Amino acid sequence: MLVSKDSYERMYRADPQSWRVHQALAQSFVEADRFADAATECQIALNLRPTEPGLHEELGDIYWKQNQLDKAESSFQDELKIDSESLSSMYKLAVVSLERSKPETAVSLLDTLLRRAPRYPDAQYQLGRAEAQLGQVSAAITSFKAAVDEGQAGSEAKRQSYYQLAQLYRRAQRPEESQAALESFMRLKQEADAAQAQKLEDKMKRSPEALQTAR
């Protein structure tokens, strides 16, 4: 961080009007969990380069990390005004809209996204969530089944899709399918818990070795 700070200071002295200097500073502040400072620097970059693709999305990401969902939503909308083909901004806006209890907006965005990129990561899962919020049980089941089929092994979205399917099948009075989905969720959860426990155990084993090497 000290080396980076010195580099940024020299860059700033060379060209104080460079939007990229402020973008780089914003990214460094994000890495240091200094999100308020990151937002300030990203906003300065935007003031200097308001139509630069990607900058509004970066600012939206920063606001999202601070749980400032209204500002994140606005930033992702601004990004799409500049770059209507930005799939990542479309996805993020859909998820933020869903978190802000706007499932209709989320469904519209995710439908568009999936037409353009049918296998976009986690899009089917988020679509299922939105449809479930709207009470569209059959559509949500279809989306969560697609999320299960396309999801990466061990992914949180795949596990949660099974859990959501268990709930939806129960609402649809399909108890056998509900039980099967719940069992799949529990199996994947146990596997994830075991993998996490093994990772922690391996880390604990390496710690004394690292300490001994340092000595």
PDB file of N, CA and C in Angstrom, residues 34-89:
ATOM      1  N   ARG A  34     -11.915   0.629   2.330  1.00  0.00           N
ATOM      2  CA  ARG A  34     -12.204   2.044   2.614  1.00  0.00           C
ATOM      3  C   ARG A  34     -13.209   2.524   1.560  1.00  0.00           C
ATOM      4  N   PHE A  35     -14.442   2.098   1.731  1.00  0.00           N
ATOM      5  CA  PHE A  35     -15.428   2.268   0.664  1.00  0.00           C
ATOM      6  C   PHE A  35     -15.873   3.719   0.488  1.00  0.00           C
ATOM      7  N   ALA A  36     -15.945   4.477   1.571  1.00  0.00           N
ATOM      8  CA  ALA A  36     -16.326   5.882   1.440  1.00  0.00           C
ATOM      9  C   ALA A  36     -15.286   6.641   0.625  1.00  0.00           C
ATOM     10  N   ASP A  37     -13.998   6.395   0.903  1.00  0.00           N
ATOM     11  CA  ASP A  37     -12.930   7.032   0.130  1.00  0.00           C
ATOM     12  C   ASP A  37     -12.967   6.557  -1.319  1.00  0.00           C
ATOM     13  N   ALA A  38     -13.255   5.270  -1.510  1.00  0.00           N
ATOM     14  CA  ALA A  38     -13.325   4.722  -2.864  1.00  0.00           C
ATOM     15  C   ALA A  38     -14.430   5.405  -3.662  1.00  0.00           C
ATOM     16  N   ALA A  39     -15.587   5.605  -3.026  1.00  0.00           N
ATOM     17  CA  ALA A  39     -16.703   6.263  -3.707  1.00  0.00           C
ATOM     18  C   ALA A  39     -16.342   7.692  -4.095  1.00  0.00           C
ATOM     19  N   THR A  40     -15.639   8.384  -3.207  1.00  0.00           N
ATOM     20  CA  THR A  40     -15.233   9.765  -3.490  1.00  0.00           C
ATOM     21  C   THR A  40     -14.317   9.826  -4.705  1.00  0.00           C
ATOM     22  N   GLU A  41     -13.315   8.940  -4.735  1.00  0.00           N
ATOM     23  CA  GLU A  41     -12.369   8.947  -5.857  1.00  0.00           C
ATOM     24  C   GLU A  41     -13.041   8.528  -7.153  1.00  0.00           C
ATOM     25  N   CYS A  42     -13.938   7.563  -7.076  1.00  0.00           N
ATOM     26  CA  CYS A  42     -14.641   7.114  -8.281  1.00  0.00           C
ATOM     27  C   CYS A  42     -15.542   8.229  -8.821  1.00  0.00           C
ATOM     28  N   GLN A  43     -16.148   8.975  -7.916  1.00  0.00           N
ATOM     29  CA  GLN A  43     -16.996  10.088  -8.337  1.00  0.00           C
ATOM     30  C   GLN A  43     -16.160  11.188  -8.994  1.00  0.00           C
ATOM     31  N   ILE A  44     -14.958  11.435  -8.479  1.00  0.00           N
ATOM     32  CA  ILE A  44     -14.071  12.419  -9.111  1.00  0.00           C
ATOM     33  C   ILE A  44     -13.723  11.959 -10.523  1.00  0.00           C
ATOM     34  N   ALA A  45     -13.420  10.667 -10.668  1.00  0.00           N
ATOM     35  CA  ALA A  45     -13.117  10.124 -11.994  1.00  0.00           C
ATOM     36  C   ALA A  45     -14.298  10.324 -12.939  1.00  0.00           C
ATOM     37  N   LEU A  46     -15.495  10.125 -12.421  1.00  0.00           N
ATOM     38  CA  LEU A  46     -16.697  10.306 -13.237  1.00  0.00           C
ATOM     39  C   LEU A  46     -16.916  11.769 -13.608  1.00  0.00           C
ATOM     40  N   ASN A  47     -16.601  12.662 -12.703  1.00  0.00           N
ATOM     41  CA  ASN A  47     -16.728  14.084 -13.008  1.00  0.00           C
ATOM     42  C   ASN A  47     -15.805  14.481 -14.162  1.00  0.00           C
ATOM     43  N   LEU A  48     -14.632  13.818 -14.213  1.00  0.00           N
ATOM     44  CA  LEU A  48     -13.666  14.117 -15.267  1.00  0.00           C
ATOM     45  C   LEU A  48     -13.994  13.376 -16.560  1.00  0.00           C
ATOM     46  N   ARG A  49     -14.661  12.213 -16.421  1.00  0.00           N
ATOM     47  CA  ARG A  49     -14.925  11.361 -17.596  1.00  0.00           C
ATOM     48  C   ARG A  49     -16.331  10.749 -17.454  1.00  0.00           C
ATOM     49  N   PRO A  50     -17.374  11.554 -17.557  1.00  0.00           N
ATOM     50  CA  PRO A  50     -18.728  11.095 -17.236  1.00  0.00           C
ATOM     51  C   PRO A  50     -19.286  10.012 -18.146  1.00  0.00           C
ATOM     52  N   THR A  51     -18.745   9.865 -19.346  1.00  0.00           N
ATOM     53  CA  THR A  51     -19.289   8.864 -20.267  1.00  0.00           C
ATOM     54  C   THR A  51     -18.346   7.682 -20.471  1.00  0.00           C
ATOM     55  N   GLU A  52     -17.372   7.522 -19.585  1.00  0.00           N
ATOM     56  CA  GLU A  52     -16.419   6.413 -19.709  1.00  0.00           C
ATOM     57  C   GLU A  52     -17.115   5.096 -19.334  1.00  0.00           C
ATOM     58  N   PRO A  53     -17.178   4.134 -20.265  1.00  0.00           N
ATOM     59  CA  PRO A  53     -17.809   2.844 -19.945  1.00  0.00           C
ATOM     60  C   PRO A  53     -17.122   2.151 -18.772  1.00  0.00           C
ATOM     61  N   GLY A  54     -17.930   1.658 -17.864  1.00  0.00           N
ATOM     62  CA  GLY A  54     -17.406   0.910 -16.724  1.00  0.00           C
ATOM     63  C   GLY A  54     -17.313   1.693 -15.435  1.00  0.00           C
ATOM     64  N   LEU A  55     -17.180   3.020 -15.520  1.00  0.00           N
ATOM     65  CA  LEU A  55     -16.994   3.809 -14.301  1.00  0.00           C
ATOM     66  C   LEU A  55     -18.254   3.840 -13.435  1.00  0.00           C
ATOM     67  N   HIS A  56     -19.403   4.013 -14.058  1.00  0.00           N
ATOM     68  CA  HIS A  56     -20.641   4.017 -13.275  1.00  0.00           C
ATOM     69  C   HIS A  56     -20.869   2.653 -12.618  1.00  0.00           C
ATOM     70  N   GLU A  57     -20.509   1.608 -13.325  1.00  0.00           N
ATOM     71  CA  GLU A  57     -20.650   0.265 -12.734  1.00  0.00           C
ATOM     72  C   GLU A  57     -19.723   0.104 -11.530  1.00  0.00           C
ATOM     73  N   GLU A  58     -18.496   0.590 -11.647  1.00  0.00           N
ATOM     74  CA  GLU A  58     -17.567   0.521 -10.516  1.00  0.00           C
ATOM     75  C   GLU A  58     -18.127   1.259  -9.304  1.00  0.00           C
ATOM     76  N   LEU A  59     -18.704   2.439  -9.552  1.00  0.00           N
ATOM     77  CA  LEU A  59     -19.286   3.203  -8.450  1.00  0.00           C
ATOM     78  C   LEU A  59     -20.472   2.438  -7.859  1.00  0.00           C
ATOM     79  N   GLY A  60     -21.273   1.820  -8.720  1.00  0.00           N
ATOM     80  CA  GLY A  60     -22.384   1.014  -8.236  1.00  0.00           C
ATOM     81  C   GLY A  60     -21.921  -0.136  -7.358  1.00  0.00           C
ATOM     82  N   ASP A  61     -20.823  -0.786  -7.746  1.00  0.00           N
ATOM     83  CA  ASP A  61     -20.264  -1.878  -6.937  1.00  0.00           C
ATOM     84  C   ASP A  61     -19.865  -1.378  -5.549  1.00  0.00           C
ATOM     85  N   ILE A  62     -19.262  -0.183  -5.511  1.00  0.00           N
ATOM     86  CA  ILE A  62     -18.826   0.392  -4.230  1.00  0.00           C
ATOM     87  C   ILE A  62     -20.033   0.682  -3.339  1.00  0.00           C
ATOM     88  N   TYR A  63     -21.063   1.287  -3.911  1.00  0.00           N
ATOM     89  CA  TYR A  63     -22.271   1.570  -3.135  1.00  0.00           C
ATOM     90  C   TYR A  63     -22.925   0.268  -2.650  1.00  0.00           C
ATOM     91  N   TRP A  64     -22.888  -0.754  -3.488  1.00  0.00           N
ATOM     92  CA  TRP A  64     -23.487  -2.044  -3.121  1.00  0.00           C
ATOM     93  C   TRP A  64     -22.756  -2.631  -1.918  1.00  0.00           C
ATOM     94  N   LYS A  65     -21.435  -2.529  -1.907  1.00  0.00           N
ATOM     95  CA  LYS A  65     -20.654  -3.041  -0.779  1.00  0.00           C
ATOM     96  C   LYS A  65     -21.014  -2.312   0.519  1.00  0.00           C
ATOM     97  N   GLN A  66     -21.472  -1.077   0.398  1.00  0.00           N
ATOM     98  CA  GLN A  66     -21.883  -0.306   1.580  1.00  0.00           C
ATOM     99  C   GLN A  66     -23.371  -0.467   1.885  1.00  0.00           C
ATOM    100  N   ASN A  67     -24.027  -1.321   1.113  1.00  0.00           N
ATOM    101  CA  ASN A  67     -25.471  -1.551   1.254  1.00  0.00           C
ATOM    102  C   ASN A  67     -26.290  -0.297   0.969  1.00  0.00           C
ATOM    103  N   GLN A  68     -25.765   0.587   0.160  1.00  0.00           N
ATOM    104  CA  GLN A  68     -26.498   1.773  -0.289  1.00  0.00           C
ATOM    105  C   GLN A  68     -27.176   1.414  -1.621  1.00  0.00           C
ATOM    106  N   LEU A  69     -28.245   0.656  -1.506  1.00  0.00           N
ATOM    107  CA  LEU A  69     -28.836   0.033  -2.682  1.00  0.00           C
ATOM    108  C   LEU A  69     -29.469   1.044  -3.628  1.00  0.00           C
ATOM    109  N   ASP A  70     -30.016   2.133  -3.087  1.00  0.00           N
ATOM    110  CA  ASP A  70     -30.621   3.131  -3.976  1.00  0.00           C
ATOM    111  C   ASP A  70     -29.567   3.768  -4.872  1.00  0.00           C
ATOM    112  N   LYS A  71     -28.402   4.075  -4.293  1.00  0.00           N
ATOM    113  CA  LYS A  71     -27.320   4.672  -5.083  1.00  0.00           C
ATOM    114  C   LYS A  71     -26.719   3.649  -6.048  1.00  0.00           C
ATOM    115  N   ALA A  72     -26.622   2.398  -5.595  1.00  0.00           N
ATOM    116  CA  ALA A  72     -26.111   1.351  -6.477  1.00  0.00           C
ATOM    117  C   ALA A  72     -27.038   1.174  -7.679  1.00  0.00           C
ATOM    118  N   GLU A  73     -28.332   1.151  -7.421  1.00  0.00           N
ATOM    119  CA  GLU A  73     -29.314   1.013  -8.485  1.00  0.00           C
ATOM    120  C   GLU A  73     -29.178   2.142  -9.504  1.00  0.00           C
ATOM    121  N   SER A  74     -29.070   3.359  -9.009  1.00  0.00           N
ATOM    122  CA  SER A  74     -28.937   4.520  -9.887  1.00  0.00           C
ATOM    123  C   SER A  74     -27.665   4.441 -10.727  1.00  0.00           C
ATOM    124  N   SER A  75     -26.571   3.986 -10.128  1.00  0.00           N
ATOM    125  CA  SER A  75     -25.295   3.900 -10.849  1.00  0.00           C
ATOM    126  C   SER A  75     -25.355   2.849 -11.949  1.00  0.00           C
ATOM    127  N   PHE A  76     -25.964   1.701 -11.668  1.00  0.00           N
ATOM    128  CA  PHE A  76     -26.076   0.672 -12.700  1.00  0.00           C
ATOM    129  C   PHE A  76     -26.992   1.128 -13.830  1.00  0.00           C
ATOM    130  N   GLN A  77     -28.031   1.883 -13.491  1.00  0.00           N
ATOM    131  CA  GLN A  77     -28.896   2.454 -14.532  1.00  0.00           C
ATOM    132  C   GLN A  77     -28.115   3.422 -15.403  1.00  0.00           C
ATOM    133  N   ASP A  78     -27.278   4.245 -14.770  1.00  0.00           N
ATOM    134  CA  ASP A  78     -26.460   5.196 -15.531  1.00  0.00           C
ATOM    135  C   ASP A  78     -25.493   4.463 -16.457  1.00  0.00           C
ATOM    136  N   GLU A  79     -24.938   3.348 -15.967  1.00  0.00           N
ATOM    137  CA  GLU A  79     -24.019   2.568 -16.801  1.00  0.00           C
ATOM    138  C   GLU A  79     -24.723   2.043 -18.050  1.00  0.00           C
ATOM    139  N   LEU A  80     -25.947   1.558 -17.879  1.00  0.00           N
ATOM    140  CA  LEU A  80     -26.685   1.013 -19.014  1.00  0.00           C
ATOM    141  C   LEU A  80     -27.097   2.089 -20.012  1.00  0.00           C
ATOM    142  N   LYS A  81     -27.218   3.329 -19.541  1.00  0.00           N
ATOM    143  CA  LYS A  81     -27.493   4.421 -20.475  1.00  0.00           C
ATOM    144  C   LYS A  81     -26.294   4.661 -21.393  1.00  0.00           C
ATOM    145  N   ILE A  82     -25.093   4.408 -20.856  1.00  0.00           N
ATOM    146  CA  ILE A  82     -23.872   4.586 -21.640  1.00  0.00           C
ATOM    147  C   ILE A  82     -23.579   3.350 -22.475  1.00  0.00           C
ATOM    148  N   ASP A  83     -23.757   2.185 -21.858  1.00  0.00           N
ATOM    149  CA  ASP A  83     -23.460   0.912 -22.525  1.00  0.00           C
ATOM    150  C   ASP A  83     -24.632  -0.040 -22.307  1.00  0.00           C
ATOM    151  N   SER A  84     -25.572   0.004 -23.219  1.00  0.00           N
ATOM    152  CA  SER A  84     -26.783  -0.823 -23.074  1.00  0.00           C
ATOM    153  C   SER A  84     -26.500  -2.313 -23.230  1.00  0.00           C
ATOM    154  N   GLU A  85     -25.305  -2.656 -23.711  1.00  0.00           N
ATOM    155  CA  GLU A  85     -24.939  -4.062 -23.900  1.00  0.00           C
ATOM    156  C   GLU A  85     -24.175  -4.631 -22.709  1.00  0.00           C
ATOM    157  N   SER A  86     -24.013  -3.869 -21.662  1.00  0.00           N
ATOM    158  CA  SER A  86     -23.251  -4.346 -20.499  1.00  0.00           C
ATOM    159  C   SER A  86     -24.052  -5.401 -19.737  1.00  0.00           C
ATOM    160  N   LEU A  87     -23.709  -6.660 -19.950  1.00  0.00           N
ATOM    161  CA  LEU A  87     -24.441  -7.750 -19.304  1.00  0.00           C
ATOM    162  C   LEU A  87     -24.227  -7.740 -17.796  1.00  0.00           C
ATOM    163  N   SER A  88     -23.014  -7.394 -17.361  1.00  0.00           N
ATOM    164  CA  SER A  88     -22.736  -7.393 -15.922  1.00  0.00           C
ATOM    165  C   SER A  88     -23.567  -6.327 -15.216  1.00  0.00           C
ATOM    166  N   SER A  89     -23.690  -5.142 -15.820  1.00  0.00           N
ATOM    167  CA  SER A  89     -24.508  -4.085 -15.207  1.00  0.00           C
ATOM    168  C   SER A  89     -25.982  -4.477 -15.216  1.00  0.00           C
TER     169      SER A  89
END
